[in-house]
mmCIF file of C-alpha atoms in Angstrom:
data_model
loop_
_atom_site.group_PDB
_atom_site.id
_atom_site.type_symbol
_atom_site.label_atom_id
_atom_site.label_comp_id
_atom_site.label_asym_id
_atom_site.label_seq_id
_atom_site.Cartn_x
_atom_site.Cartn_y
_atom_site.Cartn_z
ATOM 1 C CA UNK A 1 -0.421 -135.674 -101.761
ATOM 2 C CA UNK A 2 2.400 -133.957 -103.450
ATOM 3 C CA UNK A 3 2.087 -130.999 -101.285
ATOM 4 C CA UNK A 4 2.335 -132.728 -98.269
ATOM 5 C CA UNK A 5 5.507 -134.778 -99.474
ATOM 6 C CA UNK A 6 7.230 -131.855 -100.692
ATOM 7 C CA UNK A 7 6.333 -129.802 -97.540
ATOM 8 C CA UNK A 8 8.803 -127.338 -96.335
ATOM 9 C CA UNK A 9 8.814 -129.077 -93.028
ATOM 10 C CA UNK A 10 9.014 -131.849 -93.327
ATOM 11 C CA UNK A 11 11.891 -131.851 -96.082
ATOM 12 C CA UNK A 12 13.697 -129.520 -93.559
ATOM 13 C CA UNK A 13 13.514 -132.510 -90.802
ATOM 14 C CA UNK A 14 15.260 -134.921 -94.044
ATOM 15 C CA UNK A 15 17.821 -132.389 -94.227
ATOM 16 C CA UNK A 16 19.081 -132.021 -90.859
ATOM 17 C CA UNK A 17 18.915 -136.044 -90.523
ATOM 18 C CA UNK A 18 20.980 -136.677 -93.097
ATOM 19 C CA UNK A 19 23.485 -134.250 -92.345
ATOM 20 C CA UNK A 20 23.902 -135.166 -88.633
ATOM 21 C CA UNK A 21 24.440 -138.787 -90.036
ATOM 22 C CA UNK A 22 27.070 -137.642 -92.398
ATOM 23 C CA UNK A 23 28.863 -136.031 -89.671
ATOM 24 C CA UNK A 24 28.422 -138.787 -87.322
ATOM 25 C CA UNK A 25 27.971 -141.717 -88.609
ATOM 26 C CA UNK A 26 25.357 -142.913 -86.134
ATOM 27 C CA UNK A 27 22.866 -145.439 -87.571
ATOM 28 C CA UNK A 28 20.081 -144.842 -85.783
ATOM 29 C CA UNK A 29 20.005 -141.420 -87.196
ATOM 30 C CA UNK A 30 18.468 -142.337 -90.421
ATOM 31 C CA UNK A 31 15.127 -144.786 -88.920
ATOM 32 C CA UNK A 32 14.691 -141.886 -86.836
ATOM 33 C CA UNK A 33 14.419 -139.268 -89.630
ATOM 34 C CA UNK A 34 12.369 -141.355 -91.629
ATOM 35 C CA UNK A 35 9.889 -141.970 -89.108
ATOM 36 C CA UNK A 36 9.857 -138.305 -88.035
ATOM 37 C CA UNK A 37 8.991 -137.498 -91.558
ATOM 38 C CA UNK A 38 6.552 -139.815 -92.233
ATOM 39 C CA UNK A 39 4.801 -138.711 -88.815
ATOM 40 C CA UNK A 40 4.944 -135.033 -90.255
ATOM 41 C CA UNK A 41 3.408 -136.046 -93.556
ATOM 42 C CA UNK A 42 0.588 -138.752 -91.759
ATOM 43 C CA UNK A 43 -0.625 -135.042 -89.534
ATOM 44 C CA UNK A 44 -0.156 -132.926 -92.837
ATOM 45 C CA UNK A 45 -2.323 -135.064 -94.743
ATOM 46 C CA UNK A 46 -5.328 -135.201 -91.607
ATOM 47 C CA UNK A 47 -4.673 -131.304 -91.504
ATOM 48 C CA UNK A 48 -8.167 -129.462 -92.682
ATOM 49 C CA UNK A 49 -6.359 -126.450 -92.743
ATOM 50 C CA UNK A 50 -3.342 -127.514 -95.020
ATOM 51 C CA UNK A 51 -5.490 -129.751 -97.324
ATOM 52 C CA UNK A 52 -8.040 -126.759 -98.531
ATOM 53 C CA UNK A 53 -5.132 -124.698 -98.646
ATOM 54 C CA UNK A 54 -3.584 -127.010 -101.183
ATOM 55 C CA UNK A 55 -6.484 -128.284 -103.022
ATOM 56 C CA UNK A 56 -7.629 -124.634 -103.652
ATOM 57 C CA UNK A 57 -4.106 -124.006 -105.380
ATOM 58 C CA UNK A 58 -4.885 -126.903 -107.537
ATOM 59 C CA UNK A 59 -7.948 -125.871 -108.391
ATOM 60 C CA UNK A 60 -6.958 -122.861 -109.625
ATOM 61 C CA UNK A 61 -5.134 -124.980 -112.613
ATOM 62 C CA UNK A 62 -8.179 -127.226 -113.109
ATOM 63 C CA UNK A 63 -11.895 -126.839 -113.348
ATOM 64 C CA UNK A 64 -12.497 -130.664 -112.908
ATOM 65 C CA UNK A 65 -11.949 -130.670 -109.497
ATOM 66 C CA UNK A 66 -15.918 -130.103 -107.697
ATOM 67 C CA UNK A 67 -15.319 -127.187 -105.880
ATOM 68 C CA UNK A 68 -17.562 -128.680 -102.561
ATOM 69 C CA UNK A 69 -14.439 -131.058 -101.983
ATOM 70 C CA UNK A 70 -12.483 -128.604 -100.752
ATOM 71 C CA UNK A 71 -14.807 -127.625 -98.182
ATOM 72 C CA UNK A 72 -15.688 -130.811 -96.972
ATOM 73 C CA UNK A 73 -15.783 -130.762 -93.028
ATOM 74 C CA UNK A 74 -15.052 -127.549 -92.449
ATOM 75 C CA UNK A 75 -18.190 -125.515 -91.045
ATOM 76 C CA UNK A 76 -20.038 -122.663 -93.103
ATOM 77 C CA UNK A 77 -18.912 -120.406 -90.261
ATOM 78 C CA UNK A 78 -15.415 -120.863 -90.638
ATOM 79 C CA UNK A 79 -15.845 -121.020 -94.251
ATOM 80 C CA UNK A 80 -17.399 -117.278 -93.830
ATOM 81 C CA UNK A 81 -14.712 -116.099 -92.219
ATOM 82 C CA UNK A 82 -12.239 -116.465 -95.192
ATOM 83 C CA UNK A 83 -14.526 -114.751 -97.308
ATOM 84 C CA UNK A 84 -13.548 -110.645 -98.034
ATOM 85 C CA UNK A 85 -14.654 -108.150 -95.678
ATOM 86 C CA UNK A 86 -17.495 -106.213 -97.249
ATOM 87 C CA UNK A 87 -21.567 -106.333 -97.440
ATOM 88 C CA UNK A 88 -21.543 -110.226 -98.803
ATOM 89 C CA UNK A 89 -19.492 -111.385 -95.696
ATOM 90 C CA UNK A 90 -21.658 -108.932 -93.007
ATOM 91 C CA UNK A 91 -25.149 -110.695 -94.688
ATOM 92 C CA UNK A 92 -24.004 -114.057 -94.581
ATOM 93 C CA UNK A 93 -22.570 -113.814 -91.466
ATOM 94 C CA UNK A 94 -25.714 -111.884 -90.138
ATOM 95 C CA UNK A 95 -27.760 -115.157 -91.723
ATOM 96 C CA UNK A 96 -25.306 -117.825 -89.690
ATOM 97 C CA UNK A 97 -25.580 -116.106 -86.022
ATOM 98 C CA UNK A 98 -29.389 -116.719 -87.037
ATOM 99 C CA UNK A 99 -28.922 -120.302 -88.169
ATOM 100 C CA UNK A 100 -27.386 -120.956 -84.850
ATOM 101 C CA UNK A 101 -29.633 -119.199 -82.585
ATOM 102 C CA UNK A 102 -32.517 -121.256 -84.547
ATOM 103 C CA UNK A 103 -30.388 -124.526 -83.771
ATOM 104 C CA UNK A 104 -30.348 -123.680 -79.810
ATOM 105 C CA UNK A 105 -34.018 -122.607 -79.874
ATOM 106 C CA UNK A 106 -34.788 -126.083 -81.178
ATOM 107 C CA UNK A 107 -32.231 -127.905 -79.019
ATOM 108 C CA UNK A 108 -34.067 -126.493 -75.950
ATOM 109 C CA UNK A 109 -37.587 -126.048 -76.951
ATOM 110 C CA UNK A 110 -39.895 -129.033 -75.684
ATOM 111 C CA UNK A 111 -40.213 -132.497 -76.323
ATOM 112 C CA UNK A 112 -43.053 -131.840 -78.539
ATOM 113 C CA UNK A 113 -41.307 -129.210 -80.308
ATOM 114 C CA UNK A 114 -38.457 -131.137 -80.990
ATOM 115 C CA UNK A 115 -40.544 -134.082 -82.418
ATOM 116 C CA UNK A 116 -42.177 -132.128 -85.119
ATOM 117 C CA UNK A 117 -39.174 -130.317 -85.811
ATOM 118 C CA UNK A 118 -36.779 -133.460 -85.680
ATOM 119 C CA UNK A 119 -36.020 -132.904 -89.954
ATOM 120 C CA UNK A 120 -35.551 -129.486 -89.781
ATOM 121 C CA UNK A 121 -31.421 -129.645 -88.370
ATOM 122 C CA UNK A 122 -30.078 -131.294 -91.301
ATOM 123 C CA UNK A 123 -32.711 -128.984 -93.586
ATOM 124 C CA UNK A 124 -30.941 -126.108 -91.924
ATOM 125 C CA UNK A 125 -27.024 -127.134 -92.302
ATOM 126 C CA UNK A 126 -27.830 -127.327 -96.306
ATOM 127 C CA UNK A 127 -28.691 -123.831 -96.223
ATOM 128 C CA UNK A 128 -25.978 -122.358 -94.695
ATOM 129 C CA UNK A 129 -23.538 -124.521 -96.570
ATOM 130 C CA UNK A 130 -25.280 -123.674 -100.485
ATOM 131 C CA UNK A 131 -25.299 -119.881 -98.765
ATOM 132 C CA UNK A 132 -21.721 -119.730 -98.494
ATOM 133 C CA UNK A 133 -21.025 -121.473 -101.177
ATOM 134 C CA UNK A 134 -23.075 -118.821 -103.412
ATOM 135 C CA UNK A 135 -21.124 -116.018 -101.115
ATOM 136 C CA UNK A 136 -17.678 -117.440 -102.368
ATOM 137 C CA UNK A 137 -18.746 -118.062 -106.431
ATOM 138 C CA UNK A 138 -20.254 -114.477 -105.964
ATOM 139 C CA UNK A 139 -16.165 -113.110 -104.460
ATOM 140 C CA UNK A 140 -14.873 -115.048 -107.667
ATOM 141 C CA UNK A 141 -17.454 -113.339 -109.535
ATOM 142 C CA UNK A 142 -16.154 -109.746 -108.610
ATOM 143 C CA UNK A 143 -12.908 -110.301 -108.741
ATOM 144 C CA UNK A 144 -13.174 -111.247 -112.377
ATOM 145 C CA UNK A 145 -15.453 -108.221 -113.227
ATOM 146 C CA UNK A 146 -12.871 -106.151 -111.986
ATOM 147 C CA UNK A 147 -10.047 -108.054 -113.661
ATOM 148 C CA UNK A 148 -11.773 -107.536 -117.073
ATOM 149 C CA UNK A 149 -12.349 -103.837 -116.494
ATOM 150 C CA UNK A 150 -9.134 -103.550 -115.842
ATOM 151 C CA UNK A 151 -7.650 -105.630 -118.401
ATOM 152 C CA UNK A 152 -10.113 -104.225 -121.428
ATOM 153 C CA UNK A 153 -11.029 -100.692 -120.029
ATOM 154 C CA UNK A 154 -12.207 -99.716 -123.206
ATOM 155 C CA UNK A 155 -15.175 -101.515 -124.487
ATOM 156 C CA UNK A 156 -13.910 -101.640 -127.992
ATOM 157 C CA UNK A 157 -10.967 -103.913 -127.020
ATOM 158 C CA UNK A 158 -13.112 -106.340 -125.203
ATOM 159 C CA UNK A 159 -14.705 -108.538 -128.035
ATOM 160 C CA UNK A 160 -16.496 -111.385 -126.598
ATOM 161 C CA UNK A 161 -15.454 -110.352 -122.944
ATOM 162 C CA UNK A 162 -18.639 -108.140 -122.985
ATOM 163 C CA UNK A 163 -20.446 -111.093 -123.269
ATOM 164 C CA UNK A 164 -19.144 -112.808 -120.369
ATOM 165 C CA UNK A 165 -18.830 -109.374 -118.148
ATOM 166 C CA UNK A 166 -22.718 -109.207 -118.250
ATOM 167 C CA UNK A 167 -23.321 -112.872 -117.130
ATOM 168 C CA UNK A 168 -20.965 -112.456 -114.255
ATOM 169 C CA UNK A 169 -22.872 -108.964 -113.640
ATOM 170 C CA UNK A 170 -25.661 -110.739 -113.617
ATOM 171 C CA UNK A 171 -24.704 -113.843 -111.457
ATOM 172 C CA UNK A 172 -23.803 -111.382 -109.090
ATOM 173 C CA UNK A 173 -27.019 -109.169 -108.806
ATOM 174 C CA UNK A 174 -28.696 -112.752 -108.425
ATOM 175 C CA UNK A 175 -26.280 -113.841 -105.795
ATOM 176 C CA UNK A 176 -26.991 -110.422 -103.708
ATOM 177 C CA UNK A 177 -31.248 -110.875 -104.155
ATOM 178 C CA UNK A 178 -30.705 -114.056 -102.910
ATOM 179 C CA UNK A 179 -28.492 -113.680 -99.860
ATOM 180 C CA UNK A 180 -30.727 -110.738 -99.072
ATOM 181 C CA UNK A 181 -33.528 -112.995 -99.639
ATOM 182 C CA UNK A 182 -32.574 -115.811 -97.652
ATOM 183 C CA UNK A 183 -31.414 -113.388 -94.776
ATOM 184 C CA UNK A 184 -35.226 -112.209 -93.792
ATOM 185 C CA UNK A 185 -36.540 -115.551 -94.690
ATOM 186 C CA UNK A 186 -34.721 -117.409 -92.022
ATOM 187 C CA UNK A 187 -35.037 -114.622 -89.617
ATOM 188 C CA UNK A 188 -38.740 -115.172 -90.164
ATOM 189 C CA UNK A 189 -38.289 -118.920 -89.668
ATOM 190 C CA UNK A 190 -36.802 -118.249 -86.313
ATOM 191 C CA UNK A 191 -39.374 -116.711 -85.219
ATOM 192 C CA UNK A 192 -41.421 -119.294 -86.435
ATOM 193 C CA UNK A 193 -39.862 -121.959 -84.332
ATOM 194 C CA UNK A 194 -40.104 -119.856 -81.683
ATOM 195 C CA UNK A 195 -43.520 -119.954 -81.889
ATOM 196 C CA UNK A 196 -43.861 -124.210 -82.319
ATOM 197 C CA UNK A 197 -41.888 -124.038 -78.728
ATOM 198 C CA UNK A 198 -44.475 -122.938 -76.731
ATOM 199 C CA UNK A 199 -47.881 -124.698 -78.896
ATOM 200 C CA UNK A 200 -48.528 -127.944 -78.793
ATOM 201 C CA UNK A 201 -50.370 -130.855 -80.463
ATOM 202 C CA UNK A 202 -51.829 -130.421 -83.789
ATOM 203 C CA UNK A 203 -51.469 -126.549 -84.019
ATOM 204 C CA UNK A 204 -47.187 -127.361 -83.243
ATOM 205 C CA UNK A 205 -47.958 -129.979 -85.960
ATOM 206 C CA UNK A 206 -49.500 -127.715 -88.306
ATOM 207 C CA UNK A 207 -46.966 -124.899 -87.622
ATOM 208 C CA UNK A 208 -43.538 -127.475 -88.339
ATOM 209 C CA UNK A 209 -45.126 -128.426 -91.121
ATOM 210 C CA UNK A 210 -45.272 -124.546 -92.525
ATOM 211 C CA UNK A 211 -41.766 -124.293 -91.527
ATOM 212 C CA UNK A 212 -40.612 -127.412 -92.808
ATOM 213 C CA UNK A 213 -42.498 -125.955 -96.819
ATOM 214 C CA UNK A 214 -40.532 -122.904 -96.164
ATOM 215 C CA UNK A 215 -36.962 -124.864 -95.715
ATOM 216 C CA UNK A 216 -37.355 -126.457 -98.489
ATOM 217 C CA UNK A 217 -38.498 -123.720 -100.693
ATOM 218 C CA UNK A 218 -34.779 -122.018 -99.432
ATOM 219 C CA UNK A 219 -33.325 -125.164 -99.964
ATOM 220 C CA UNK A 220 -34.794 -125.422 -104.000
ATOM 221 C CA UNK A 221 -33.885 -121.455 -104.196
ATOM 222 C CA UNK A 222 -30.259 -121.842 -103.551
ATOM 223 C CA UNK A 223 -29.861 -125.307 -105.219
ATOM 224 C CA UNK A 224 -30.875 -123.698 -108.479
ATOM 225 C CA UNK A 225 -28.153 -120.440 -108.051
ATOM 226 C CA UNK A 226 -25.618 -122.289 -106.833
ATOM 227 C CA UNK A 227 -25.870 -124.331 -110.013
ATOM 228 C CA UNK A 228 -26.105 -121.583 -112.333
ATOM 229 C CA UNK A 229 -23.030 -120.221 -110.989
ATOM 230 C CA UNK A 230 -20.398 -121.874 -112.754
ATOM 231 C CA UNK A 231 -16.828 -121.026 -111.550
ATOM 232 C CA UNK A 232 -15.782 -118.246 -113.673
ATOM 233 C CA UNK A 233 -12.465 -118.038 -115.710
ATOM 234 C CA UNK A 234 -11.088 -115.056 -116.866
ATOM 235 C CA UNK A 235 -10.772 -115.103 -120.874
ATOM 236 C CA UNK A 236 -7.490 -115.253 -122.867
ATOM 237 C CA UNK A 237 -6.355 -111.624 -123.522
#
């Protein structure tokens, strides 16, 4: 809330309306201000866009914040897209095109289809929301790896820091196995509902319910990284 009352903006729009006022005197000059600011702070504050951009800064003071608030409404693909161009970014992006082509295979398979794989959607979304979440502690990850190497090039000056250099090391091997991981698993699971399409009765029974064991199993995988992986902060030099 203090970013959007203190936004350049709309503290611009203040500006000018007092100034014309003190030049002209006119009255109606200063309702009009006022409501033309608090218009500019009502669409600031229902901006997506300007609120992550502002609760990330905050959260770079405070590690109370949950870091899932921040990404509230906004879709993993968009989310993906903010993440740094390299081999993280490609996989998960690689694993979202097949999220959605999995979504449209079940939006126009049969009715049958559709019955038995009514539970999978919302199964689905939490993957690729605890992927990309994994994808951007694994970016913090990094960038504090290479912030210690820098800072503490030589091992002897690095006390403790070696300590918490080889958990983020490892965090990060774990967060690559896993994208990896999760990448062929869902491209198997595709094909998978693929194949529920065009069955029916109990074998399209049988098959959901495979699928359905194999969503979850994702779904426990990720659950239990993505909870491992703290946020990390870079120790005092």
């Amino acid at each position: 809330m203090r970013a959007v009352f203190s936004r350049p903006r709309g503290l611009f729009v203040v500006v000018i309306g007092l100034v014309f006022f003190a030049m002209t005197l006119v009255w109606w000059v200063i309702p009009l201000t006022l409501a033309t600011y608090a218009a500019l702070v009502f669409l600031a504050a229902r901006d997506p866009l300007f609120r992550n951009k502002a609760l990330e800064g905050w959260n770079s003071q405070s590690s109370t914040q949950p870091e899932s608030s921040r990404d509230q409404g906004i879709s993993p693909e968009r989310r993906a897209r903010w993440l740094p161009r390299g081999e993280t970014r490609r996989k998960v992006e690689a694993t979202l095109e097949i999220y959605q082509l999995t979504l449209v295979a079940i939006e126009e398979s049969g009715d049958v289809a559709q019955a038995v794989l009514d539970d999978t959607i919302p199964k689905l979304r939490r993957i690729a929301e605890r992927l990309v979440d994994i994808a951007e502690k694994r970016e913090k990850a990094a960038g504090v790896v290479r912030e210690l190497d820098t800072l503490y090039g030589d091992p002897r000056q690095r006390g403790g820091g070696d300590v918490v250099l080889s958990k983020l090391k490892e965090e990060i091997h774990a967060a690559d196995a896993e994208t990896s991981h999760i990448l062929k698993k869902l491209s198997t699971f595709h094909i998978g509902v693929v194949r529920v399409s065009v069955e029916s009765g109990g074998k399209a029974r049988d098959s959901a319910a495979d699928l359905t064991t194999d969503l979850d199993e994702m779904n426990l995988r990720l659950e239990a990284l993505r909870s491992t992986m703290s946020p990390p902060k870079t120790p005092d030099r």
